[in-house]
């Protein structure tokens, strides 16, 4: 771990103490995990503490851990990860939180702290079904208003539940059950005997 990341890690332990469930260093960046009940408080402190000063939220995404580790994952299913940037300190940090319920995942919204979280949280709601409490306008952003389900969930069927088409007799778009037959595509592999052998062209 670099000296800069070591300083950040120490400062996080000093400021948050027992509120940190874990600290993990991956890809040259630090990830901290907190509980859903402490999420908003930790985020506010990350922004407002002058020694941390994470002024910008540069990304936020939902995650579904249903099939993570080939089914060996034993933690919560739905998480939200915020990517934060401190321009003052030249630090980046991932803040991960798991929803308490897998059946109805709810987390606090970060829109009041970082307005840039608005569309990211809408996307997470639309694709994963994570509800963000306190969000000013939580509605679908990528799928149609009549869309059923959340397509990035690991248990969402590849072909979906409904399809839409234009009905010329009705003069409008209609929804109907999926008519596509499920199939498995196995790619055909063509191998040449001497492929890659310099002596044979």
JSON list of N, CA and C in Angstrom, two decimals, residues 129-167:
[
{"chain": "A", "resi": 129, "resn": "UNK", "atom": "N", "xyz": [-33.55, -2.53, -8.67]},
{"chain": "A", "resi": 129, "resn": "UNK", "atom": "CA", "xyz": [-34.67, -2.46, -7.73]},
{"chain": "A", "resi": 129, "resn": "UNK", "atom": "C", "xyz": [-34.29, -1.96, -6.36]},
{"chain": "A", "resi": 130, "resn": "UNK", "atom": "N", "xyz": [-33.15, -1.29, -6.23]},
{"chain": "A", "resi": 130, "resn": "UNK", "atom": "CA", "xyz": [-32.75, -0.73, -4.94]},
{"chain": "A", "resi": 130, "resn": "UNK", "atom": "C", "xyz": [-33.51, 0.59, -4.75]},
{"chain": "A", "resi": 131, "resn": "UNK", "atom": "N", "xyz": [-34.25, 0.69, -3.65]},
{"chain": "A", "resi": 131, "resn": "UNK", "atom": "CA", "xyz": [-34.99, 1.91, -3.32]},
{"chain": "A", "resi": 131, "resn": "UNK", "atom": "C", "xyz": [-34.07, 2.84, -2.54]},
{"chain": "A", "resi": 132, "resn": "UNK", "atom": "N", "xyz": [-34.10, 4.13, -2.87]},
{"chain": "A", "resi": 132, "resn": "UNK", "atom": "CA", "xyz": [-33.27, 5.12, -2.18]},
{"chain": "A", "resi": 132, "resn": "UNK", "atom": "C", "xyz": [-34.19, 6.07, -1.42]},
{"chain": "A", "resi": 133, "resn": "UNK", "atom": "N", "xyz": [-34.22, 5.89, -0.12]},
{"chain": "A", "resi": 133, "resn": "UNK", "atom": "CA", "xyz": [-35.07, 6.69, 0.76]},
{"chain": "A", "resi": 133, "resn": "UNK", "atom": "C", "xyz": [-34.60, 8.14, 0.76]},
{"chain": "A", "resi": 134, "resn": "UNK", "atom": "N", "xyz": [-35.55, 9.05, 0.49]},
{"chain": "A", "resi": 134, "resn": "UNK", "atom": "CA", "xyz": [-35.22, 10.48, 0.47]},
{"chain": "A", "resi": 134, "resn": "UNK", "atom": "C", "xyz": [-34.85, 11.00, -0.90]},
{"chain": "A", "resi": 135, "resn": "UNK", "atom": "N", "xyz": [-34.86, 10.14, -1.91]},
{"chain": "A", "resi": 135, "resn": "UNK", "atom": "CA", "xyz": [-34.57, 10.60, -3.27]},
{"chain": "A", "resi": 135, "resn": "UNK", "atom": "C", "xyz": [-35.73, 11.47, -3.76]},
{"chain": "A", "resi": 136, "resn": "UNK", "atom": "N", "xyz": [-35.44, 12.61, -4.40]},
{"chain": "A", "resi": 136, "resn": "UNK", "atom": "CA", "xyz": [-36.52, 13.53, -4.79]},
{"chain": "A", "resi": 136, "resn": "UNK", "atom": "C", "xyz": [-37.37, 13.07, -5.97]},
{"chain": "A", "resi": 137, "resn": "UNK", "atom": "N", "xyz": [-36.88, 12.15, -6.78]},
{"chain": "A", "resi": 137, "resn": "UNK", "atom": "CA", "xyz": [-37.62, 11.77, -7.99]},
{"chain": "A", "resi": 137, "resn": "UNK", "atom": "C", "xyz": [-37.24, 10.37, -8.44]},
{"chain": "A", "resi": 138, "resn": "UNK", "atom": "N", "xyz": [-37.50, 9.38, -7.59]},
{"chain": "A", "resi": 138, "resn": "UNK", "atom": "CA", "xyz": [-37.05, 8.01, -7.87]},
{"chain": "A", "resi": 138, "resn": "UNK", "atom": "C", "xyz": [-38.03, 7.34, -8.83]},
{"chain": "A", "resi": 139, "resn": "UNK", "atom": "N", "xyz": [-37.68, 7.32, -10.10]},
{"chain": "A", "resi": 139, "resn": "UNK", "atom": "CA", "xyz": [-38.48, 6.65, -11.13]},
{"chain": "A", "resi": 139, "resn": "UNK", "atom": "C", "xyz": [-37.52, 6.07, -12.16]},
{"chain": "A", "resi": 140, "resn": "UNK", "atom": "N", "xyz": [-38.05, 5.23, -13.02]},
{"chain": "A", "resi": 140, "resn": "UNK", "atom": "CA", "xyz": [-37.22, 4.57, -14.02]},
{"chain": "A", "resi": 140, "resn": "UNK", "atom": "C", "xyz": [-36.53, 5.59, -14.91]},
{"chain": "A", "resi": 141, "resn": "UNK", "atom": "N", "xyz": [-35.32, 5.23, -15.36]},
{"chain": "A", "resi": 141, "resn": "UNK", "atom": "CA", "xyz": [-34.56, 6.16, -16.19]},
{"chain": "A", "resi": 141, "resn": "UNK", "atom": "C", "xyz": [-34.12, 5.53, -17.52]},
{"chain": "A", "resi": 142, "resn": "UNK", "atom": "N", "xyz": [-33.98, 4.20, -17.56]},
{"chain": "A", "resi": 142, "resn": "UNK", "atom": "CA", "xyz": [-33.51, 3.54, -18.77]},
{"chain": "A", "resi": 142, "resn": "UNK", "atom": "C", "xyz": [-34.56, 2.63, -19.41]},
{"chain": "A", "resi": 143, "resn": "UNK", "atom": "N", "xyz": [-35.39, 2.00, -18.60]},
{"chain": "A", "resi": 143, "resn": "UNK", "atom": "CA", "xyz": [-36.42, 1.12, -19.15]},
{"chain": "A", "resi": 143, "resn": "UNK", "atom": "C", "xyz": [-37.72, 1.89, -19.28]},
{"chain": "A", "resi": 144, "resn": "UNK", "atom": "N", "xyz": [-38.67, 1.30, -19.98]},
{"chain": "A", "resi": 144, "resn": "UNK", "atom": "CA", "xyz": [-39.96, 1.91, -20.22]},
{"chain": "A", "resi": 144, "resn": "UNK", "atom": "C", "xyz": [-40.78, 1.94, -18.93]},
{"chain": "A", "resi": 145, "resn": "UNK", "atom": "N", "xyz": [-41.71, 2.88, -18.82]},
{"chain": "A", "resi": 145, "resn": "UNK", "atom": "CA", "xyz": [-42.52, 3.01, -17.61]},
{"chain": "A", "resi": 145, "resn": "UNK", "atom": "C", "xyz": [-43.33, 1.75, -17.33]},
{"chain": "A", "resi": 146, "resn": "UNK", "atom": "N", "xyz": [-43.73, 1.02, -18.37]},
{"chain": "A", "resi": 146, "resn": "UNK", "atom": "CA", "xyz": [-44.50, -0.20, -18.18]},
{"chain": "A", "resi": 146, "resn": "UNK", "atom": "C", "xyz": [-43.65, -1.44, -17.99]},
{"chain": "A", "resi": 147, "resn": "UNK", "atom": "N", "xyz": [-42.34, -1.28, -17.92]},
{"chain": "A", "resi": 147, "resn": "UNK", "atom": "CA", "xyz": [-41.43, -2.42, -17.81]},
{"chain": "A", "resi": 147, "resn": "UNK", "atom": "C", "xyz": [-41.67, -3.16, -16.50]},
{"chain": "A", "resi": 148, "resn": "UNK", "atom": "N", "xyz": [-41.65, -4.49, -16.58]},
{"chain": "A", "resi": 148, "resn": "UNK", "atom": "CA", "xyz": [-41.87, -5.32, -15.40]},
{"chain": "A", "resi": 148, "resn": "UNK", "atom": "C", "xyz": [-40.55, -5.89, -14.93]},
{"chain": "A", "resi": 149, "resn": "UNK", "atom": "N", "xyz": [-40.18, -5.65, -13.67]},
{"chain": "A", "resi": 149, "resn": "UNK", "atom": "CA", "xyz": [-38.97, -6.22, -13.11]},
{"chain": "A", "resi": 149, "resn": "UNK", "atom": "C", "xyz": [-37.77, -5.30, -13.22]},
{"chain": "A", "resi": 150, "resn": "UNK", "atom": "N", "xyz": [-36.61, -5.85, -12.88]},
{"chain": "A", "resi": 150, "resn": "UNK", "atom": "CA", "xyz": [-35.35, -5.10, -12.86]},
{"chain": "A", "resi": 150, "resn": "UNK", "atom": "C", "xyz": [-34.31, -5.94, -13.61]},
{"chain": "A", "resi": 151, "resn": "UNK", "atom": "N", "xyz": [-33.94, -5.53, -14.82]},
{"chain": "A", "resi": 151, "resn": "UNK", "atom": "CA", "xyz": [-33.21, -6.42, -15.73]},
{"chain": "A", "resi": 151, "resn": "UNK", "atom": "C", "xyz": [-31.77, -6.76, -15.36]},
{"chain": "A", "resi": 152, "resn": "UNK", "atom": "N", "xyz": [-31.13, -6.07, -14.42]},
{"chain": "A", "resi": 152, "resn": "UNK", "atom": "CA", "xyz": [-29.76, -6.43, -14.05]},
{"chain": "A", "resi": 152, "resn": "UNK", "atom": "C", "xyz": [-29.69, -7.37, -12.86]},
{"chain": "A", "resi": 153, "resn": "UNK", "atom": "N", "xyz": [-30.85, -7.73, -12.32]},
{"chain": "A", "resi": 153, "resn": "UNK", "atom": "CA", "xyz": [-30.84, -8.73, -11.25]},
{"chain": "A", "resi": 153, "resn": "UNK", "atom": "C", "xyz": [-30.43, -10.08, -11.83]},
{"chain": "A", "resi": 154, "resn": "UNK", "atom": "N", "xyz": [-29.67, -10.83, -11.07]},
{"chain": "A", "resi": 154, "resn": "UNK", "atom": "CA", "xyz": [-29.14, -12.10, -11.56]},
{"chain": "A", "resi": 154, "resn": "UNK", "atom": "C", "xyz": [-30.23, -13.13, -11.85]},
{"chain": "A", "resi": 155, "resn": "UNK", "atom": "N", "xyz": [-31.40, -12.98, -11.21]},
{"chain": "A", "resi": 155, "resn": "UNK", "atom": "CA", "xyz": [-32.48, -13.94, -11.45]},
{"chain": "A", "resi": 155, "resn": "UNK", "atom": "C", "xyz": [-33.48, -13.46, -12.50]},
{"chain": "A", "resi": 156, "resn": "UNK", "atom": "N", "xyz": [-33.18, -12.35, -13.17]},
{"chain": "A", "resi": 156, "resn": "UNK", "atom": "CA", "xyz": [-34.06, -11.86, -14.23]},
{"chain": "A", "resi": 156, "resn": "UNK", "atom": "C", "xyz": [-33.82, -12.70, -15.49]},
{"chain": "A", "resi": 157, "resn": "UNK", "atom": "N", "xyz": [-34.88, -13.20, -16.14]},
{"chain": "A", "resi": 157, "resn": "UNK", "atom": "CA", "xyz": [-34.67, -14.06, -17.32]},
{"chain": "A", "resi": 157, "resn": "UNK", "atom": "C", "xyz": [-34.06, -13.28, -18.49]},
{"chain": "A", "resi": 158, "resn": "UNK", "atom": "N", "xyz": [-33.20, -13.95, -19.22]},
{"chain": "A", "resi": 158, "resn": "UNK", "atom": "CA", "xyz": [-32.49, -13.31, -20.33]},
{"chain": "A", "resi": 158, "resn": "UNK", "atom": "C", "xyz": [-33.47, -12.74, -21.36]},
{"chain": "A", "resi": 159, "resn": "UNK", "atom": "N", "xyz": [-34.57, -13.43, -21.60]},
{"chain": "A", "resi": 159, "resn": "UNK", "atom": "CA", "xyz": [-35.53, -12.97, -22.60]},
{"chain": "A", "resi": 159, "resn": "UNK", "atom": "C", "xyz": [-36.58, -12.02, -22.01]},
{"chain": "A", "resi": 160, "resn": "UNK", "atom": "N", "xyz": [-36.56, -11.80, -20.71]},
{"chain": "A", "resi": 160, "resn": "UNK", "atom": "CA", "xyz": [-37.53, -10.90, -20.08]},
{"chain": "A", "resi": 160, "resn": "UNK", "atom": "C", "xyz": [-38.88, -11.58, -19.89]},
{"chain": "A", "resi": 161, "resn": "UNK", "atom": "N", "xyz": [-39.86, -10.79, -19.48]},
{"chain": "A", "resi": 161, "resn": "UNK", "atom": "CA", "xyz": [-41.20, -11.30, -19.20]},
{"chain": "A", "resi": 161, "resn": "UNK", "atom": "C", "xyz": [-42.20, -10.91, -20.29]},
{"chain": "A", "resi": 162, "resn": "UNK", "atom": "N", "xyz": [-42.06, -9.71, -20.81]},
{"chain": "A", "resi": 162, "resn": "UNK", "atom": "CA", "xyz": [-42.98, -9.22, -21.83]},
{"chain": "A", "resi": 162, "resn": "UNK", "atom": "C", "xyz": [-42.19, -8.62, -22.98]},
{"chain": "A", "resi": 163, "resn": "UNK", "atom": "N", "xyz": [-42.85, -8.54, -24.13]},
{"chain": "A", "resi": 163, "resn": "UNK", "atom": "CA", "xyz": [-42.27, -7.85, -25.27]},
{"chain": "A", "resi": 163, "resn": "UNK", "atom": "C", "xyz": [-43.29, -6.84, -25.78]},
{"chain": "A", "resi": 164, "resn": "UNK", "atom": "N", "xyz": [-42.82, -5.82, -26.45]},
{"chain": "A", "resi": 164, "resn": "UNK", "atom": "CA", "xyz": [-43.76, -4.85, -26.98]},
{"chain": "A", "resi": 164, "resn": "UNK", "atom": "C", "xyz": [-43.61, -4.78, -28.49]},
{"chain": "A", "resi": 165, "resn": "UNK", "atom": "N", "xyz": [-44.72, -4.47, -29.12]},
{"chain": "A", "resi": 165, "resn": "UNK", "atom": "CA", "xyz": [-44.72, -4.34, -30.58]},
{"chain": "A", "resi": 165, "resn": "UNK", "atom": "C", "xyz": [-45.80, -3.35, -30.96]},
{"chain": "A", "resi": 166, "resn": "UNK", "atom": "N", "xyz": [-45.68, -2.84, -32.17]},
{"chain": "A", "resi": 166, "resn": "UNK", "atom": "CA", "xyz": [-46.70, -1.92, -32.66]},
{"chain": "A", "resi": 166, "resn": "UNK", "atom": "C", "xyz": [-47.83, -2.74, -33.29]},
{"chain": "A", "resi": 167, "resn": "UNK", "atom": "N", "xyz": [-49.05, -2.49, -32.87]},
{"chain": "A", "resi": 167, "resn": "UNK", "atom": "CA", "xyz": [-50.22, -3.17, -33.42]},
{"chain": "A", "resi": 167, "resn": "UNK", "atom": "C", "xyz": [-50.91, -2.22, -34.39]}
]
